[in-house]
Short mmCIF file of C-alpha atoms in Angstrom, two decimals:
data_model
loop_
_atom_site.label_atom_id
_atom_site.label_comp_id
_atom_site.label_asym_id
_atom_site.label_seq_id
_atom_site.Cartn_x
_atom_site.Cartn_y
_atom_site.Cartn_z
CA UNK A 1 139.93 -40.51 76.19
CA UNK A 2 139.20 -38.63 79.49
CA UNK A 3 140.95 -41.93 80.77
CA UNK A 4 143.97 -41.22 78.73
CA UNK A 5 144.31 -37.57 79.69
CA UNK A 6 144.10 -38.25 83.49
CA UNK A 7 146.16 -41.36 83.72
CA UNK A 8 148.33 -41.48 86.55
CA UNK A 9 152.11 -42.61 86.47
CA UNK A 10 152.52 -44.82 89.75
CA UNK A 11 154.98 -43.60 92.12
CA UNK A 12 156.96 -47.04 92.32
CA UNK A 13 157.53 -46.76 88.53
CA UNK A 14 158.59 -42.84 88.62
CA UNK A 15 161.46 -44.02 91.30
CA UNK A 16 162.36 -46.81 89.26
CA UNK A 17 162.76 -44.68 86.07
CA UNK A 18 165.37 -42.83 88.14
CA UNK A 19 167.57 -45.76 88.15
CA UNK A 20 167.89 -46.04 84.42
CA UNK A 21 171.86 -45.58 83.78
CA UNK A 22 171.41 -43.25 80.78
CA UNK A 23 168.82 -41.27 82.69
CA UNK A 24 170.01 -41.35 86.35
CA UNK A 25 170.95 -37.95 88.15
CA UNK A 26 173.91 -38.15 90.48
CA UNK A 27 172.93 -38.02 94.28
CA UNK A 28 175.23 -35.78 96.06
CA UNK A 29 173.22 -33.34 98.29
CA UNK A 30 172.48 -33.34 102.13
CA UNK A 31 169.86 -31.45 103.98
CA UNK A 32 172.36 -29.06 104.41
CA UNK A 33 172.98 -28.36 100.78
CA UNK A 34 169.37 -28.16 100.31
CA UNK A 35 168.57 -25.70 103.14
CA UNK A 36 171.69 -23.34 101.64
CA UNK A 37 169.58 -23.86 98.22
CA UNK A 38 166.42 -22.65 99.76
CA UNK A 39 167.90 -19.60 101.51
CA UNK A 40 170.18 -18.97 98.39
CA UNK A 41 167.08 -18.73 96.18
CA UNK A 42 164.53 -16.97 98.59
CA UNK A 43 166.73 -14.19 99.91
CA UNK A 44 166.74 -11.70 96.77
CA UNK A 45 165.83 -8.52 96.04
CA UNK A 46 162.77 -8.95 97.99
CA UNK A 47 164.48 -8.16 101.18
CA UNK A 48 166.45 -5.35 99.95
CA UNK A 49 163.58 -3.43 98.06
CA UNK A 50 159.96 -4.79 99.42
CA UNK A 51 160.16 -3.80 102.89
CA UNK A 52 160.47 0.07 102.11
CA UNK A 53 157.65 -0.06 99.97
CA UNK A 54 155.00 -1.92 101.47
CA UNK A 55 155.79 -0.27 105.02
CA UNK A 56 155.39 3.27 102.94
CA UNK A 57 152.38 2.50 100.96
CA UNK A 58 150.66 -0.22 103.22
CA UNK A 59 151.34 -1.33 106.60
CA UNK A 60 154.00 1.09 108.25
CA UNK A 61 156.01 -0.53 110.96
CA UNK A 62 153.53 -3.30 111.16
CA UNK A 63 155.27 -4.56 108.17
CA UNK A 64 156.90 -7.14 110.35
CA UNK A 65 153.38 -8.89 110.91
CA UNK A 66 152.85 -8.61 107.18
CA UNK A 67 156.36 -10.82 106.55
CA UNK A 68 154.48 -13.08 109.36
CA UNK A 69 151.28 -13.75 107.97
CA UNK A 70 153.22 -14.05 104.22
CA UNK A 71 155.59 -16.89 105.93
CA UNK A 72 152.37 -18.54 107.50
CA UNK A 73 150.92 -18.61 103.98
CA UNK A 74 154.15 -20.24 102.34
CA UNK A 75 154.53 -22.66 105.33
CA UNK A 76 151.02 -24.00 104.60
CA UNK A 77 152.39 -24.73 101.04
CA UNK A 78 155.91 -25.95 102.23
CA UNK A 79 154.24 -28.69 104.41
CA UNK A 80 152.16 -30.33 101.17
CA UNK A 81 155.54 -29.93 99.13
CA UNK A 82 157.58 -31.57 102.02
CA UNK A 83 155.20 -34.68 102.15
CA UNK A 84 155.40 -35.19 98.25
CA UNK A 85 158.96 -34.74 98.12
CA UNK A 86 159.87 -37.12 100.63
CA UNK A 87 157.25 -39.52 99.05
CA UNK A 88 158.09 -39.19 95.81
CA UNK A 89 161.76 -38.21 95.66
CA UNK A 90 162.06 -37.69 91.77
CA UNK A 91 163.15 -34.58 89.76
CA UNK A 92 160.36 -32.34 88.63
CA UNK A 93 158.72 -30.88 91.74
CA UNK A 94 155.18 -30.23 91.27
CA UNK A 95 155.18 -31.86 87.76
CA UNK A 96 156.15 -35.03 89.28
CA UNK A 97 153.63 -34.87 92.19
CA UNK A 98 150.73 -34.11 89.73
CA UNK A 99 151.78 -36.95 87.49
CA UNK A 100 151.44 -39.34 90.58
CA UNK A 101 148.18 -37.85 91.85
CA UNK A 102 146.29 -35.72 89.27
CA UNK A 103 147.16 -37.23 85.68
CA UNK A 104 148.77 -36.66 82.84
CA UNK A 105 147.35 -33.73 81.27
CA UNK A 106 147.38 -31.66 84.69
CA UNK A 107 150.87 -32.70 84.88
CA UNK A 108 151.74 -31.42 81.51
CA UNK A 109 150.07 -28.18 82.32
CA UNK A 110 152.02 -27.76 85.43
CA UNK A 111 155.18 -28.76 83.92
CA UNK A 112 154.58 -26.22 81.14
CA UNK A 113 153.84 -23.64 83.64
CA UNK A 114 156.84 -24.17 85.63
CA UNK A 115 159.54 -24.06 82.46
CA UNK A 116 157.96 -20.74 81.79
CA UNK A 117 158.10 -19.69 86.00
CA UNK A 118 161.73 -20.40 86.13
CA UNK A 119 162.78 -19.21 82.72
CA UNK A 120 161.50 -15.83 83.27
CA UNK A 121 162.31 -16.07 86.73
CA UNK A 122 166.17 -16.48 85.87
CA UNK A 123 166.18 -13.78 83.11
CA UNK A 124 164.65 -11.09 85.53
CA UNK A 125 167.01 -11.77 88.33
CA UNK A 126 169.88 -11.78 85.74
CA UNK A 127 168.77 -8.33 84.49
CA UNK A 128 168.32 -7.03 88.21
CA UNK A 129 171.79 -8.35 88.88
CA UNK A 130 173.40 -6.61 86.16
CA UNK A 131 171.80 -3.47 87.44
CA UNK A 132 173.35 -3.98 90.72
CA UNK A 133 176.72 -4.46 89.10
CA UNK A 134 176.69 -1.50 86.89
CA UNK A 135 175.52 0.80 89.74
CA UNK A 136 178.66 -0.68 91.90
CA UNK A 137 180.94 -0.08 88.75
CA UNK A 138 179.74 3.49 88.09
CA UNK A 139 180.59 3.92 91.61
CA UNK A 140 184.15 2.71 90.93
CA UNK A 141 184.36 5.30 87.90
CA UNK A 142 183.82 2.14 85.50
CA UNK A 143 181.37 2.76 82.89
CA UNK A 144 179.87 0.07 80.53
CA UNK A 145 179.01 1.17 76.88
CA UNK A 146 175.11 1.98 76.82
CA UNK A 147 174.80 -0.35 73.86
CA UNK A 148 175.87 -3.48 76.26
CA UNK A 149 174.26 -2.42 79.42
CA UNK A 150 170.81 -3.35 78.48
CA UNK A 151 170.30 0.30 77.43
CA UNK A 152 170.23 1.18 73.77
CA UNK A 153 173.45 3.13 72.60
CA UNK A 154 173.80 5.66 69.66
CA UNK A 155 173.11 3.11 67.07
CA UNK A 156 169.89 1.77 68.45
CA UNK A 157 171.20 -1.49 69.70
CA UNK A 158 170.79 -2.63 73.24
CA UNK A 159 171.60 -5.71 74.57
CA UNK A 160 172.60 -6.61 78.41
CA UNK A 161 176.07 -8.30 77.91
CA UNK A 162 176.45 -8.47 81.79
CA UNK A 163 172.93 -10.37 82.67
CA UNK A 164 173.67 -12.64 79.48
CA UNK A 165 177.17 -13.53 80.66
CA UNK A 166 176.01 -14.36 84.25
CA UNK A 167 173.26 -16.98 82.73
CA UNK A 168 175.68 -18.31 80.74
CA UNK A 169 178.58 -19.08 83.61
CA UNK A 170 176.07 -20.39 85.68
CA UNK A 171 175.00 -22.81 82.73
CA UNK A 172 178.54 -24.27 82.68
CA UNK A 173 178.67 -24.45 86.59
CA UNK A 174 175.32 -26.41 86.41
CA UNK A 175 176.49 -28.87 83.50
CA UNK A 176 179.90 -29.43 85.44
CA UNK A 177 177.86 -30.77 88.78
CA UNK A 178 175.37 -30.28 91.22
CA UNK A 179 177.68 -30.49 94.15
CA UNK A 180 180.12 -27.95 92.72
CA UNK A 181 176.77 -25.58 92.30
CA UNK A 182 175.89 -26.38 95.96
CA UNK A 183 179.54 -25.34 97.05
CA UNK A 184 179.26 -22.04 95.31
CA UNK A 185 175.86 -21.35 96.69
CA UNK A 186 177.06 -22.07 100.15
CA UNK A 187 179.88 -19.45 99.78
CA UNK A 188 177.63 -16.82 98.14
CA UNK A 189 174.50 -17.60 100.75
CA UNK A 190 177.34 -16.89 103.35
CA UNK A 191 178.03 -13.63 102.19
CA UNK A 192 174.56 -12.66 101.52
CA UNK A 193 173.41 -13.87 104.85
CA UNK A 194 176.27 -11.96 106.51
CA UNK A 195 175.01 -8.93 105.03
CA UNK A 196 171.60 -9.18 106.28
CA UNK A 197 173.14 -9.83 109.62
CA UNK A 198 175.12 -6.84 109.67
CA UNK A 199 171.81 -4.98 108.78
CA UNK A 200 170.20 -6.19 111.59
CA UNK A 201 172.76 -6.02 114.29
CA UNK A 202 174.36 -2.65 113.11
CA UNK A 203 170.85 -0.95 112.16
CA UNK A 204 169.77 -2.13 115.86
CA UNK A 205 171.82 0.70 117.48
CA UNK A 206 170.12 2.94 115.46
CA UNK A 207 166.73 2.33 116.27
CA UNK A 208 164.62 5.26 117.75
CA UNK A 209 161.55 3.87 119.55
CA UNK A 210 159.41 7.18 118.16
CA UNK A 211 159.50 5.76 114.82
CA UNK A 212 157.42 3.05 115.59
CA UNK A 213 154.39 5.29 116.24
CA UNK A 214 152.00 4.46 115.30
CA UNK A 215 152.59 1.02 115.02
CA UNK A 216 149.45 0.19 112.88
CA UNK A 217 148.76 3.62 111.03
CA UNK A 218 145.04 4.53 110.58
CA UNK A 219 143.45 3.02 107.74
CA UNK A 220 143.29 4.92 104.57
CA UNK A 221 140.73 4.36 101.89
CA UNK A 222 142.10 3.45 98.12
CA UNK A 223 140.28 5.13 95.08
CA UNK A 224 138.90 2.53 93.07
CA UNK A 225 141.22 1.04 90.32
CA UNK A 226 144.53 2.31 91.97
CA UNK A 227 146.66 0.70 94.47
CA UNK A 228 148.21 -2.56 94.13
CA UNK A 229 145.02 -4.58 94.22
CA UNK A 230 143.97 -6.20 91.17
CA UNK A 231 140.51 -5.28 89.70
CA UNK A 232 139.62 -8.85 90.21
CA UNK A 233 139.23 -8.17 93.85
CA UNK A 234 137.05 -5.16 93.37
CA UNK A 235 135.22 -6.88 90.50
CA UNK A 236 134.30 -10.36 92.46
CA UNK A 237 133.93 -8.84 96.12
CA UNK A 238 133.02 -5.07 95.50
CA UNK A 239 135.43 -4.17 98.21
CA UNK A 240 137.79 -1.05 97.91
CA UNK A 241 140.93 -1.79 99.14
CA UNK A 242 142.53 0.10 102.15
CA UNK A 243 145.80 1.33 103.01
CA UNK A 244 147.34 0.88 106.47
CA UNK A 245 145.14 -0.45 109.18
CA UNK A 246 144.61 -4.12 109.76
CA UNK A 247 143.56 -4.87 106.12
CA UNK A 248 146.71 -2.92 105.18
CA UNK A 249 148.76 -5.34 106.90
CA UNK A 250 146.95 -8.00 104.68
CA UNK A 251 147.55 -5.94 101.76
CA UNK A 252 151.14 -6.01 102.36
CA UNK A 253 151.19 -9.61 103.08
CA UNK A 254 150.27 -10.27 99.18
CA UNK A 255 153.05 -7.93 98.23
CA UNK A 256 155.98 -9.48 100.33
CA UNK A 257 154.84 -12.96 99.53
CA UNK A 258 156.77 -12.79 96.68
CA UNK A 259 160.00 -12.23 98.32
CA UNK A 260 159.32 -15.88 99.74
CA UNK A 261 158.88 -17.43 96.41
CA UNK A 262 161.67 -20.12 95.93
CA UNK A 263 161.02 -23.00 98.43
CA UNK A 264 159.50 -24.77 96.04
CA UNK A 265 162.20 -24.87 93.96
CA UNK A 266 164.25 -27.12 96.65
CA UNK A 267 161.98 -29.94 95.73
CA UNK A 268 163.50 -30.34 92.08
CA UNK A 269 166.29 -31.46 93.91
CA UNK A 270 164.92 -34.48 95.15
CA UNK A 271 166.50 -36.69 92.82
CA UNK A 272 169.81 -35.73 93.55
CA UNK A 273 169.83 -35.93 97.40
CA UNK A 274 171.23 -38.72 99.12
CA UNK A 275 168.33 -39.31 101.66
CA UNK A 276 165.48 -37.55 100.38
CA UNK A 277 162.98 -39.30 102.57
CA UNK A 278 164.62 -37.39 105.27
CA UNK A 279 166.38 -34.44 104.11
CA UNK A 280 163.68 -32.91 101.52
CA UNK A 281 161.52 -31.77 104.56
CA UNK A 282 164.32 -30.37 106.59
CA UNK A 283 165.57 -28.57 103.33
CA UNK A 284 162.27 -26.81 102.53
CA UNK A 285 160.86 -26.19 106.11
CA UNK A 286 164.27 -25.25 107.45
CA UNK A 287 165.03 -22.45 104.64
CA UNK A 288 161.50 -20.95 104.64
CA UNK A 289 161.80 -20.97 108.59
CA UNK A 290 165.37 -19.20 108.28
CA UNK A 291 164.36 -16.51 105.71
CA UNK A 292 160.91 -15.72 107.67
CA UNK A 293 162.91 -14.84 110.73
CA UNK A 294 165.29 -12.76 108.66
CA UNK A 295 162.90 -10.90 107.05
CA UNK A 296 161.02 -10.20 110.01
CA UNK A 297 164.19 -8.96 111.99
CA UNK A 298 164.88 -6.62 108.94
CA UNK A 299 161.74 -5.21 108.57
CA UNK A 300 161.45 -4.22 112.42
CA UNK A 301 164.88 -2.62 112.19
CA UNK A 302 164.35 -0.67 109.10
CA UNK A 303 161.55 1.00 110.18
CA UNK A 304 162.91 1.74 113.79
CA UNK A 305 165.92 3.58 111.92
CA UNK A 306 163.65 6.00 109.94
CA UNK A 307 160.02 6.73 109.93
CA UNK A 308 157.99 4.60 107.71
CA UNK A 309 156.69 7.68 105.71
CA UNK A 310 160.44 8.58 104.76
CA UNK A 311 161.46 5.20 103.60
CA UNK A 312 162.81 5.05 100.21
CA UNK A 313 161.14 2.81 97.97
CA UNK A 314 164.26 2.06 95.63
CA UNK A 315 166.72 1.01 98.26
CA UNK A 316 165.05 1.22 101.92
CA UNK A 317 168.02 -0.33 103.94
CA UNK A 318 170.87 1.43 102.03
CA UNK A 319 169.19 4.68 102.51
CA UNK A 320 168.18 4.29 106.23
CA UNK A 321 171.60 4.20 107.03
CA UNK A 322 172.67 7.09 104.94
CA UNK A 323 169.65 8.74 106.81
CA UNK A 324 171.37 7.99 110.01
CA UNK A 325 174.85 9.23 109.08
CA UNK A 326 176.63 5.94 108.15
CA UNK A 327 176.69 5.84 104.28
CA UNK A 328 179.51 2.92 104.44
CA UNK A 329 176.85 0.35 105.12
CA UNK A 330 175.04 1.29 101.99
CA UNK A 331 177.72 0.05 99.92
CA UNK A 332 177.84 -2.94 102.05
CA UNK A 333 174.19 -3.77 101.48
CA UNK A 334 174.38 -3.11 97.60
CA UNK A 335 177.36 -5.40 97.31
CA UNK A 336 175.39 -8.01 99.45
CA UNK A 337 172.39 -7.47 96.90
CA UNK A 338 174.58 -8.19 93.76
CA UNK A 339 176.26 -11.10 95.42
CA UNK A 340 173.13 -12.75 96.41
CA UNK A 341 171.18 -12.51 93.41
CA UNK A 342 173.80 -14.68 91.48
CA UNK A 343 172.67 -17.79 93.89
CA UNK A 344 168.80 -16.48 92.98
CA UNK A 345 169.63 -17.18 89.14
CA UNK A 346 171.58 -20.35 89.36
CA UNK A 347 168.87 -22.12 91.45
CA UNK A 348 165.98 -20.96 89.50
CA UNK A 349 168.05 -22.31 86.44
CA UNK A 350 168.67 -25.61 88.31
CA UNK A 351 164.92 -25.91 88.87
CA UNK A 352 164.26 -25.52 85.41
CA UNK A 353 166.29 -27.83 83.82
CA UNK A 354 165.25 -30.46 86.50
CA UNK A 355 161.69 -29.81 85.28
CA UNK A 356 162.25 -30.03 81.76
CA UNK A 357 164.66 -33.08 82.18
CA UNK A 358 161.80 -35.05 84.13
CA UNK A 359 159.14 -34.26 81.34
CA UNK A 360 161.51 -35.42 78.83
CA UNK A 361 162.17 -38.85 80.50
CA UNK A 362 158.45 -39.39 80.45
CA UNK A 363 158.33 -38.59 76.75
CA UNK A 364 156.01 -35.67 76.78
CA UNK A 365 159.05 -33.75 75.59
CA UNK A 366 161.90 -35.27 73.23
CA UNK A 367 163.64 -38.12 74.93
CA UNK A 368 167.06 -36.56 73.56
CA UNK A 369 167.11 -34.25 76.66
CA UNK A 370 166.84 -36.81 79.23
CA UNK A 371 170.17 -38.48 78.67
CA UNK A 372 172.51 -37.76 81.42
CA UNK A 373 176.43 -36.45 80.86
CA UNK A 374 178.28 -39.49 80.88
CA UNK A 375 181.10 -38.07 83.50
CA UNK A 376 179.32 -35.31 85.24
CA UNK A 377 175.59 -37.05 85.65
CA UNK A 378 173.77 -34.10 85.13
CA UNK A 379 171.07 -33.30 82.47
CA UNK A 380 173.71 -31.56 80.32
CA UNK A 381 171.50 -31.04 76.88
CA UNK A 382 168.43 -28.82 78.48
CA UNK A 383 170.65 -26.98 80.69
CA UNK A 384 172.68 -25.58 77.58
CA UNK A 385 169.56 -25.34 75.72
CA UNK A 386 167.83 -23.54 78.39
CA UNK A 387 170.75 -21.64 79.58
CA UNK A 388 171.58 -20.17 75.91
CA UNK A 389 167.71 -19.08 75.35
CA UNK A 390 167.56 -17.38 78.99
CA UNK A 391 170.64 -15.77 78.38
CA UNK A 392 169.45 -14.23 74.89
CA UNK A 393 166.46 -13.32 76.80
CA UNK A 394 168.16 -11.61 79.54
CA UNK A 395 170.15 -9.76 77.01
CA UNK A 396 167.67 -8.24 75.02
CA UNK A 397 164.47 -7.77 77.21
CA UNK A 398 164.08 -5.67 80.58
CA UNK A 399 161.09 -8.38 81.20
CA UNK A 400 159.24 -5.74 83.67
CA UNK A 401 156.02 -6.20 82.43
CA UNK A 402 156.20 -10.42 82.12
CA UNK A 403 157.71 -10.32 85.74
CA UNK A 404 154.70 -11.25 87.38
CA UNK A 405 154.02 -14.50 85.21
CA UNK A 406 156.79 -15.44 87.31
CA UNK A 407 154.43 -15.05 90.55
CA UNK A 408 151.36 -16.48 88.86
CA UNK A 409 153.20 -19.44 87.99
CA UNK A 410 154.53 -20.27 91.25
CA UNK A 411 150.87 -19.74 93.24
CA UNK A 412 149.25 -22.10 90.40
CA UNK A 413 151.78 -24.82 91.17
CA UNK A 414 151.23 -24.30 95.16
CA UNK A 415 147.39 -25.01 94.61
CA UNK A 416 148.33 -28.13 92.40
CA UNK A 417 150.42 -29.74 94.93
CA UNK A 418 148.11 -29.00 97.82
CA UNK A 419 145.19 -30.76 95.90
CA UNK A 420 147.87 -33.36 95.08
CA UNK A 421 148.45 -34.18 98.75
CA UNK A 422 144.67 -34.99 99.30
CA UNK A 423 143.90 -36.77 96.43
CA UNK A 424 146.97 -38.94 96.99
CA UNK A 425 145.94 -39.65 100.46
CA UNK A 426 142.71 -41.35 99.08
CA UNK A 427 144.07 -43.01 96.20
CA UNK A 428 147.44 -44.39 97.66
CA UNK A 429 147.02 -44.60 101.09
CA UNK A 430 149.52 -47.47 101.14
CA UNK A 431 152.39 -45.58 100.14
CA UNK A 432 154.99 -44.89 102.85
CA UNK A 433 155.41 -41.10 103.83
CA UNK A 434 158.30 -40.18 105.65
CA UNK A 435 156.92 -37.14 106.25
CA UNK A 436 152.99 -36.37 106.49
CA UNK A 437 151.38 -32.81 106.35
CA UNK A 438 149.44 -32.64 109.76
CA UNK A 439 145.84 -32.16 109.70
CA UNK A 440 144.83 -33.20 106.23
CA UNK A 441 142.52 -31.99 104.39
CA UNK A 442 142.55 -29.05 106.42
CA UNK A 443 145.98 -27.69 105.86
CA UNK A 444 145.83 -27.93 102.05
CA UNK A 445 142.42 -26.39 101.94
CA UNK A 446 143.94 -23.25 103.67
CA UNK A 447 146.99 -23.60 101.62
CA UNK A 448 144.71 -23.51 98.46
CA UNK A 449 142.39 -20.57 99.84
CA UNK A 450 145.48 -18.47 100.79
CA UNK A 451 147.03 -18.74 97.25
CA UNK A 452 143.75 -18.01 95.77
CA UNK A 453 143.62 -14.67 97.33
CA UNK A 454 147.07 -13.88 96.72
CA UNK A 455 146.37 -14.66 93.04
CA UNK A 456 143.44 -12.25 92.82
CA UNK A 457 145.74 -9.50 93.74
CA UNK A 458 147.60 -9.81 90.83
CA UNK A 459 146.53 -7.30 88.02
CA UNK A 460 143.83 -8.76 85.21
CA UNK A 461 146.91 -8.64 82.54
CA UNK A 462 149.19 -11.09 84.23
CA UNK A 463 145.90 -13.60 84.03
CA UNK A 464 145.39 -13.02 80.44
CA UNK A 465 148.91 -13.41 79.76
CA UNK A 466 149.15 -16.83 82.03
CA UNK A 467 145.80 -18.07 80.08
CA UNK A 468 147.41 -17.39 76.78
CA UNK A 469 150.69 -19.48 77.71
CA UNK A 470 148.36 -22.21 79.27
CA UNK A 471 146.22 -22.46 75.99
CA UNK A 472 149.58 -23.15 74.15
CA UNK A 473 150.61 -25.67 76.36
CA UNK A 474 147.53 -27.66 75.91
CA UNK A 475 147.92 -27.34 72.02
CA UNK A 476 151.61 -28.69 72.06
CA UNK A 477 150.51 -31.50 74.68
CA UNK A 478 147.79 -32.85 72.13
CA UNK A 479 150.25 -32.36 69.13
CA UNK A 480 153.20 -34.12 70.52
CA UNK A 481 153.13 -35.18 74.32
CA UNK A 482 149.93 -37.25 74.33
CA UNK A 483 151.05 -39.36 71.57
CA UNK A 484 154.80 -39.74 72.72
CA UNK A 485 154.04 -40.54 76.26
CA UNK A 486 156.05 -43.37 77.64
CA UNK A 487 153.18 -44.09 79.92
CA UNK A 488 150.75 -44.06 77.19
CA UNK A 489 153.11 -46.49 74.83
CA UNK A 490 153.25 -48.47 77.67
CA UNK A 491 149.63 -49.11 78.29
CA UNK A 492 149.08 -49.69 74.44
CA UNK A 493 151.71 -52.54 74.78
CA UNK A 494 150.01 -53.89 77.55
CA UNK A 495 146.88 -53.87 76.11
CA UNK A 496 148.01 -55.21 72.92
CA UNK A 497 149.66 -58.48 74.88
CA UNK A 498 146.36 -58.90 76.72
CA UNK A 499 144.27 -58.87 73.23
CA UNK A 500 147.22 -61.15 71.33
CA UNK A 501 147.76 -61.27 67.55
CA UNK A 502 145.11 -59.94 65.32
CA UNK A 503 142.28 -62.01 64.53
CA UNK A 504 143.28 -64.43 67.53
CA UNK A 505 142.11 -64.86 71.31
CA UNK A 506 143.79 -62.46 73.95
CA UNK A 507 146.24 -64.40 75.91
#
């Protein structure tokens, strides 16, 4: 039984499956498209919100070093993703990579994890986008009825119609074609990056050097059970966390890390890339480098404009401009945040549908969902199904308590990919690798350690919810996936042919 649970799918077979006419995606994306996708999904609320929170509570002006530390942790994972995406250019990202290296059950688990991660991520971002849009509408004197704004009205009904409408519109765009999605994303990302550059360039003229003193504030002990640290850290290591000081920088890094989540979604589009061996590493690493640079510059500017102890937690960038007497920039920043979140939502939805599509094509989910649209060559069936479900989810649920499941799901995928790189190097050293992760196994090992540390910073409740979802996934696998696996059926057919007809000798 263990042999069937950990049977691997050959890379050659995975690539061959992408050539079946009914299940083949259209190859239209370039390295620039992938980089834009990466920047589009990474730059979201993190850069507009987290900067003030961690500067005020954890690191002071040294928050820029926290972004560097988080960027390094992400770079370790990105190097592993780049090797896999260029070696196995098939839709599914970490799911497909796991199937080729670790086996079917681990692949199913990570696929099940990614479906939850991207679904909740899309819904959470849609709700956040709705909040920004309602704020802009309120400033213009237009007010949404309470019952349709996510807040309960007089009749007790509450449905966030803006969040649901956004998801449905993006679903339609993804059905029509990934190239159209790339064009829209390029336009929106251009607007978003322009707003970020305005913050950096304009804010540089309002920097006061005294606000950087002290650059690394003196460490302050945090009472046990309080702060952002998970009880798991205190339970396992007996260490009471500190704010500020050198350790405060690493505490902040564990928070701002989540502003980087998204570059892994680029790998889900490998099958739709014209030259994945060359372009996937460029898209993954290029988007991460661009975003890390922007994050560091923004954090330096905002902590120079206003003393870290006075920064706003909800809207630090906008409020820093207000504090210096330039409220006009605050409106521009809010507009950029609202526009920018549309791309985050779109690319997360794209990533989820590609994972679902890949699992369906392998038979682990109903094959009905693996047929592409005859005209658009997109996985329209899972896109429509998931889009409607997420629209309903975003409309009725705030998801504030479930948002951290997105984080733990992503981090779990990072670990699986890092381990998979080492395993595939050992089991298939003959595979052509257009990009090779340097210093294997040390880079993957460092990636696993950094990721585990960040996971331990999550609340124990998040671990419990994650474990429950994984248990449900294992049950579904044994009830459906294992018996419908195309790989398993192929092995049974091969074995039957080898044994020959019943009662006769094998041939």
